[in-house]
Short mmCIF file of C-alpha atoms in Angstrom, two decimals:
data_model
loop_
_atom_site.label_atom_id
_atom_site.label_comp_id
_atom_site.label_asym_id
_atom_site.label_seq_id
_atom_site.Cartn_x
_atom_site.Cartn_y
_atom_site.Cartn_z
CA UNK V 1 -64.99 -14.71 29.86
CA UNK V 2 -64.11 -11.40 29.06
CA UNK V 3 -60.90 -11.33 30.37
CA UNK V 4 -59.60 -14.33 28.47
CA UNK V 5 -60.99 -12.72 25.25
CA UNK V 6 -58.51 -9.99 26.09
CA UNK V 7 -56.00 -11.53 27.20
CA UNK V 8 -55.56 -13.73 24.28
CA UNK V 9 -55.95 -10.38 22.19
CA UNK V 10 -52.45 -9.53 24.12
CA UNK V 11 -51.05 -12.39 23.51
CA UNK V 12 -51.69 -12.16 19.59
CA UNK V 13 -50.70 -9.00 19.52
CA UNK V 14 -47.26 -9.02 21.05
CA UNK V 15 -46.34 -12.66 18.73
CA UNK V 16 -47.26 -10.12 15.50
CA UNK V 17 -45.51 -7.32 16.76
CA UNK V 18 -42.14 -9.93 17.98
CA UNK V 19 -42.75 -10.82 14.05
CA UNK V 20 -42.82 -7.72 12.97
CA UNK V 21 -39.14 -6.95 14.26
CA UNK V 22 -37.38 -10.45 12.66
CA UNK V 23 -34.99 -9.20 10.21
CA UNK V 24 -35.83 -10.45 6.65
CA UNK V 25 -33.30 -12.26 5.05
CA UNK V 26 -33.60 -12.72 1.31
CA UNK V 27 -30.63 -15.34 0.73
CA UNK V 28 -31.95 -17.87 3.53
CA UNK V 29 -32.07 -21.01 1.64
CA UNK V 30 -29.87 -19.85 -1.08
CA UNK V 31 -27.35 -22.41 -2.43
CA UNK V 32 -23.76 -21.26 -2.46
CA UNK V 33 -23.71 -21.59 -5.85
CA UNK V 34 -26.43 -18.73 -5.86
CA UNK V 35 -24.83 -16.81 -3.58
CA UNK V 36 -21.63 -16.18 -4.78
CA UNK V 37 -22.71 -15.35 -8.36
CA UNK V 38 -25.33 -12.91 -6.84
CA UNK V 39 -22.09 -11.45 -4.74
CA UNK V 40 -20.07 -11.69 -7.92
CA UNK V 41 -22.69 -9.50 -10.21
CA UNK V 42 -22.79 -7.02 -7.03
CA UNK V 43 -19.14 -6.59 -7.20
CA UNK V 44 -19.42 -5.74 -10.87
CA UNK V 45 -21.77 -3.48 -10.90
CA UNK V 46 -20.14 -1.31 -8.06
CA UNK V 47 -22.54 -2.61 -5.52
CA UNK V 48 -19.39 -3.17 -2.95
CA UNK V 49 -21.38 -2.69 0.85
CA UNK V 50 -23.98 -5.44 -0.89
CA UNK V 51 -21.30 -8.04 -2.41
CA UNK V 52 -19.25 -7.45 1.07
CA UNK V 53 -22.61 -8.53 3.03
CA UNK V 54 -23.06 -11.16 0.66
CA UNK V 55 -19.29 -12.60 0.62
CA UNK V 56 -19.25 -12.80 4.31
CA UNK V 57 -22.71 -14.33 4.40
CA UNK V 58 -21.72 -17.33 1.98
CA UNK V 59 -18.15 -18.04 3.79
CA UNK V 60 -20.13 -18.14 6.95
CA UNK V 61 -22.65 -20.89 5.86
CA UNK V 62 -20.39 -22.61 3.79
CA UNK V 63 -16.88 -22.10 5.08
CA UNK V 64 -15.35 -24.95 2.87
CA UNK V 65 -14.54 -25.27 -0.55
CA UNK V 66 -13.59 -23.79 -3.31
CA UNK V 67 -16.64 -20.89 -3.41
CA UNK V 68 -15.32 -20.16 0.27
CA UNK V 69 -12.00 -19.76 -1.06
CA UNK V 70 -12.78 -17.50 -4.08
CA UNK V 71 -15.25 -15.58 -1.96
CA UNK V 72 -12.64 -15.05 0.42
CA UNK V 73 -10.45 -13.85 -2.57
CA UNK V 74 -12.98 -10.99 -3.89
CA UNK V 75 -13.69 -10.00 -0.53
CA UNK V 76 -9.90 -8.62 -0.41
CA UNK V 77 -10.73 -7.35 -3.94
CA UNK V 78 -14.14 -5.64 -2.96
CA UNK V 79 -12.69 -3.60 0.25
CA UNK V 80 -9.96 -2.31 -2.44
CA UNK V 81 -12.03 -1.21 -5.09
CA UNK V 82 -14.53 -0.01 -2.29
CA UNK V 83 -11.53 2.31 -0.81
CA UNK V 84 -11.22 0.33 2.14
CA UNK V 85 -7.54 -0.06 2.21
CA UNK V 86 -6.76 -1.48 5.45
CA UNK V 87 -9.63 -3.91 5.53
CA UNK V 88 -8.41 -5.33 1.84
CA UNK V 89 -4.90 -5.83 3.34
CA UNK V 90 -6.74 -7.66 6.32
CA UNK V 91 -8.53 -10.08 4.21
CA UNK V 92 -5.19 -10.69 2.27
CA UNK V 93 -3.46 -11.49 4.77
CA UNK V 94 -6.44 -13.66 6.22
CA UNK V 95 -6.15 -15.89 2.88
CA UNK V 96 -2.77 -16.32 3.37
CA UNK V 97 -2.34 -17.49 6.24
CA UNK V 98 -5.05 -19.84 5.50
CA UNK V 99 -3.94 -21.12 2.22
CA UNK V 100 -0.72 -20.69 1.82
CA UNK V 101 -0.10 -23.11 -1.36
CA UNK V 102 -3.13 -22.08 -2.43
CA UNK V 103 -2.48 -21.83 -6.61
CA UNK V 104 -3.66 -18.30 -7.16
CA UNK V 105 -1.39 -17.12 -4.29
CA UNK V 106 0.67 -14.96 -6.69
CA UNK V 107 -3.11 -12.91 -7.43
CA UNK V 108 -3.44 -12.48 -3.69
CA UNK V 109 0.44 -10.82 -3.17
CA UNK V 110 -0.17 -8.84 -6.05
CA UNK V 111 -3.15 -7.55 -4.83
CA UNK V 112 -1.75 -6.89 -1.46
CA UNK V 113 0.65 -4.78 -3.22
CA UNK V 114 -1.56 -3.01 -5.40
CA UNK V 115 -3.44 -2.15 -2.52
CA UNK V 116 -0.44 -0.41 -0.52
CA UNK V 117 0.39 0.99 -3.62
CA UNK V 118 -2.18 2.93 -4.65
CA UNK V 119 -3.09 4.08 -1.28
CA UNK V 120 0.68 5.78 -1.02
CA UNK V 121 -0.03 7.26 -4.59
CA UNK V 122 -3.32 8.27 -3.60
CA UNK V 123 -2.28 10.01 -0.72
CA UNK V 124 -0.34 12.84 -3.04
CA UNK V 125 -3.05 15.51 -2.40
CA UNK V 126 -3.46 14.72 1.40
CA UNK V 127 0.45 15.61 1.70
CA UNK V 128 0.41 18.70 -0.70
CA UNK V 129 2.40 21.43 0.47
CA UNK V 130 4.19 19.55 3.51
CA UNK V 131 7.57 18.64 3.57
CA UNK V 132 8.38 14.88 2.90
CA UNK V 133 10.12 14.78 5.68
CA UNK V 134 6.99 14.31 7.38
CA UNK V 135 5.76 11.88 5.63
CA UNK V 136 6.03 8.12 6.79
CA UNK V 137 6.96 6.07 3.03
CA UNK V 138 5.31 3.19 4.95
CA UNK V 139 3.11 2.28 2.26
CA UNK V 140 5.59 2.38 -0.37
CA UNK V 141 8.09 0.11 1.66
CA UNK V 142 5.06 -2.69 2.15
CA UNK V 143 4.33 -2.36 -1.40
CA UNK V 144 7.47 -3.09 -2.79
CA UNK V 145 7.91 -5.71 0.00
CA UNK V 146 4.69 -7.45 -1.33
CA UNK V 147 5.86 -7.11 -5.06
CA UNK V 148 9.09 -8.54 -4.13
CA UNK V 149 7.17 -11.54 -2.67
CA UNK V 150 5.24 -11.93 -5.53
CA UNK V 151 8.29 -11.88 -7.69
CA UNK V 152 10.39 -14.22 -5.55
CA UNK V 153 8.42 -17.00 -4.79
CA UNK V 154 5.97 -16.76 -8.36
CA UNK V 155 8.81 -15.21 -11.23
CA UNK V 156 6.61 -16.59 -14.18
CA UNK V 157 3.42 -15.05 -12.49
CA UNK V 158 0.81 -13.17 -15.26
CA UNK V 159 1.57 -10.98 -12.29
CA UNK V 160 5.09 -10.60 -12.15
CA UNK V 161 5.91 -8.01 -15.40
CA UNK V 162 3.53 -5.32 -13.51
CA UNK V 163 4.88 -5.66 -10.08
CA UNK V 164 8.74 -5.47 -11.28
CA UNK V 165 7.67 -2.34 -13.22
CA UNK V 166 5.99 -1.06 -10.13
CA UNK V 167 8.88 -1.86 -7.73
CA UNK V 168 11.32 -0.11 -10.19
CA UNK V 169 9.45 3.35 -9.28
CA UNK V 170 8.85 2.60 -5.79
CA UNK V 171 12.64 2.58 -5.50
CA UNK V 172 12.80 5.42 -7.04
CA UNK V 173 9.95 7.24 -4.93
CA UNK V 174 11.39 6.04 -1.87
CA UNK V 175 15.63 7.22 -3.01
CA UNK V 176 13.76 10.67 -3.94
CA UNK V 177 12.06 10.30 -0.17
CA UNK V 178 15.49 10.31 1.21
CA UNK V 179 16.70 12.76 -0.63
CA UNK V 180 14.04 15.28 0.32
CA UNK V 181 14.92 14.76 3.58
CA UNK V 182 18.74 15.20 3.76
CA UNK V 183 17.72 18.41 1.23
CA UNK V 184 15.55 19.17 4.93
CA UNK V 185 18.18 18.38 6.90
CA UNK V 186 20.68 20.87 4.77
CA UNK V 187 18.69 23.65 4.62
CA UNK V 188 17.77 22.97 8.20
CA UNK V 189 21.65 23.48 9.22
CA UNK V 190 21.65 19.65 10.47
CA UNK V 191 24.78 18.58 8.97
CA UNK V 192 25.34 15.64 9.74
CA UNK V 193 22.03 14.01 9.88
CA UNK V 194 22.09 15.20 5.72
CA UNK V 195 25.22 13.67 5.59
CA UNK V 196 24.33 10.59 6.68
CA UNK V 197 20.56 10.05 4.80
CA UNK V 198 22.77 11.28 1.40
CA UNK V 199 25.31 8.40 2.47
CA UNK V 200 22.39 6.13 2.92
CA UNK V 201 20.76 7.12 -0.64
CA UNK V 202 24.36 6.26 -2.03
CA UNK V 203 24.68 2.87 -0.35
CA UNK V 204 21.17 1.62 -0.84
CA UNK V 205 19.39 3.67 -3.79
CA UNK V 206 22.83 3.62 -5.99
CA UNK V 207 20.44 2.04 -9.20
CA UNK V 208 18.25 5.66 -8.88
CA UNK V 209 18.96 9.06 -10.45
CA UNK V 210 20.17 10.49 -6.94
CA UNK V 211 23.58 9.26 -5.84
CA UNK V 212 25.18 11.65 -7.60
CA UNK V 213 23.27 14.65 -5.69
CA UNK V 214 23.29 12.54 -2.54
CA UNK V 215 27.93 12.39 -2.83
CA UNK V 216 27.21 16.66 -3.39
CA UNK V 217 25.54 17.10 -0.19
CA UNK V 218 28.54 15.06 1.78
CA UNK V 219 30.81 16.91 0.25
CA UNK V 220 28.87 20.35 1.37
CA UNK V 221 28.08 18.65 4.74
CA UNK V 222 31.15 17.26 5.65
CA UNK V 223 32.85 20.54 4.78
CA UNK V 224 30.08 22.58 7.10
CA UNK V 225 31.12 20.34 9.79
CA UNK V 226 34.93 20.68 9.27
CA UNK V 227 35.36 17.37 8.49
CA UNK V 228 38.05 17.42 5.47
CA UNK V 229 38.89 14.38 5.12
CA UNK V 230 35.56 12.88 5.04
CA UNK V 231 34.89 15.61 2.65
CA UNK V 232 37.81 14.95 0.13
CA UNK V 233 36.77 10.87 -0.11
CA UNK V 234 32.78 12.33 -0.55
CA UNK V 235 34.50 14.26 -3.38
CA UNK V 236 36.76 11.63 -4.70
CA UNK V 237 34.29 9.36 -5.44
CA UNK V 238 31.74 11.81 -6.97
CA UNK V 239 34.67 12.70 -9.10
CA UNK V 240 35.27 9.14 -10.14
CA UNK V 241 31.83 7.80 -10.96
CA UNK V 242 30.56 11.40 -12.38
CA UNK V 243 33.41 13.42 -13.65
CA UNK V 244 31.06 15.80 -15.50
CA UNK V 245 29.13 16.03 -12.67
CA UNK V 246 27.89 19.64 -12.00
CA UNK V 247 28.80 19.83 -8.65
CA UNK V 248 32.46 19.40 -9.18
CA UNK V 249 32.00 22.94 -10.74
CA UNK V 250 29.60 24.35 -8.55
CA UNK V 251 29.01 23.35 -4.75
CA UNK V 252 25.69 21.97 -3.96
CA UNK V 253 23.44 24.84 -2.47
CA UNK V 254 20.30 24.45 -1.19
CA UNK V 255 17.10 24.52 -4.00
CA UNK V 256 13.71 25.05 -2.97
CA UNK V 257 11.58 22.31 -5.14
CA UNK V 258 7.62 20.75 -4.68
CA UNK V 259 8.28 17.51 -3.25
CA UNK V 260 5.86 15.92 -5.39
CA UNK V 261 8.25 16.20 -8.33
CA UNK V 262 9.81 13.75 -7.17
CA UNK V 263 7.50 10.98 -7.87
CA UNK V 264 6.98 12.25 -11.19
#
């Protein structure tokens, strides 16, 4: 008799302690109406790990409808304000591909640029004291690529006025990129390969402050490398488009300068 006393002791025991390990889960039986605003008021309040967990919980149980949708939306917005850059692009491009006529599409691009955007701006102080040259303007390219999307397909976005005011500097980040690096490749003693990024500025950043700079170095290049005729046209045309250009006075020379002036 004993024994079975004890045994069923055992058994009692090890159901409270397999009890004891269940994970509580406050939101089970929550409505999705519930859910998101409780997700929602975690979001504004900062609370980004707990409106993540809370996101993800109500697009799991309810992975239709409009609350799905928008959850899906502030879930890209949450890992950006939470400084989670590449999961935020992730969940942009997630809700893209899975609503692409969706009506606040033009938000989501936006965002996807913003993102990019202000990850490559944020890296400044990571790339402090290191040549640009070094530096991969990946970022910057996607983020103008996602503004120009934006832009394209939505031109009377809310959207739009921000993202064609950020674009404008991104092309001028990423001409001032180039030039940094044909300034490397001068002072470096590689010729041509400054030759032809300062040919490259010319043809495709020709809107920016730096074409004029860019015709300078061909002209110093092309003369280091003994080509004179490709040094006389380099000339010609920076003669043409800025005749009071310094440079037609003075040869460019080599300047040391912080590379972060030029995103200034």
């Amino acid at each position: 008799m004993k024994r079975y006393v004890v045994a069923a002791m055992l058994v009692m025991v090890g159901l409270a302690g397999c009890a004891s390990t269940e994970t509580y889960d406050e939101t089970r039986g929550w409505t999705v109406e519930k859910l998101y605003a409780e997700a929602h008021d975690e979001l504004n309040s900062g609370n980004y790990t707990r409106a993540v967990k809370l996101y993800e919980t109500l697009e799991s149980r309810f992975p239709y409808g409009r609350y799905a949708q928008q959850a899906q939306m502030d879930l890209a917005y949450t890992h950006y304000k939470d400084g989670e850059p590449e999961q935020a692009i992730a969940s942009a491009d997630r809700f893209i591909k899975l609503h692409p006529t969706h009506p606040n599409l033009d938000y989501i691009y936006y965002l996807k640029g913003l993102v990019y955007y202000n990850d490559d701006s944020g890296l400044l102080a990571k790339w402090a004291g290191q040549d640009m040259s070094e530096r991969d303007p990946r970022a910057a390219r996607e983020a103008f690529a996602a503004f120009r999307e934006l832009t394209t397909r939505f031109p009377n976005s809310t959207y739009a006025p921000d993202a064609r005011a950020k674009m404008t500097r991104l092309v001028d980040a990423l001409g001032g990129n180039e030039m940094h690096v044909a300034r490397y490749y001068m002072k470096r003693g590689a010729y041509l390969a400054a030759a032809n990024r300062a040919q490259g500025v010319v043809k495709d950043f020709s809107n920016t402050k730096y074409p004029e700079e860019a015709l300078a170095i061909m002209v110093t290049a092309y003369d280091k490398l003994q080509m004179p005729q490709l040094r006389d046209d380099a000339r010609r045309v920076l003669s043409l488009n800025y005749p009071q250009s310094q440079y037609l006075a003075k040869p460019w020379q080599t300047e040391e300068m912080p590379w972060w002036k030029l995103w200034k």
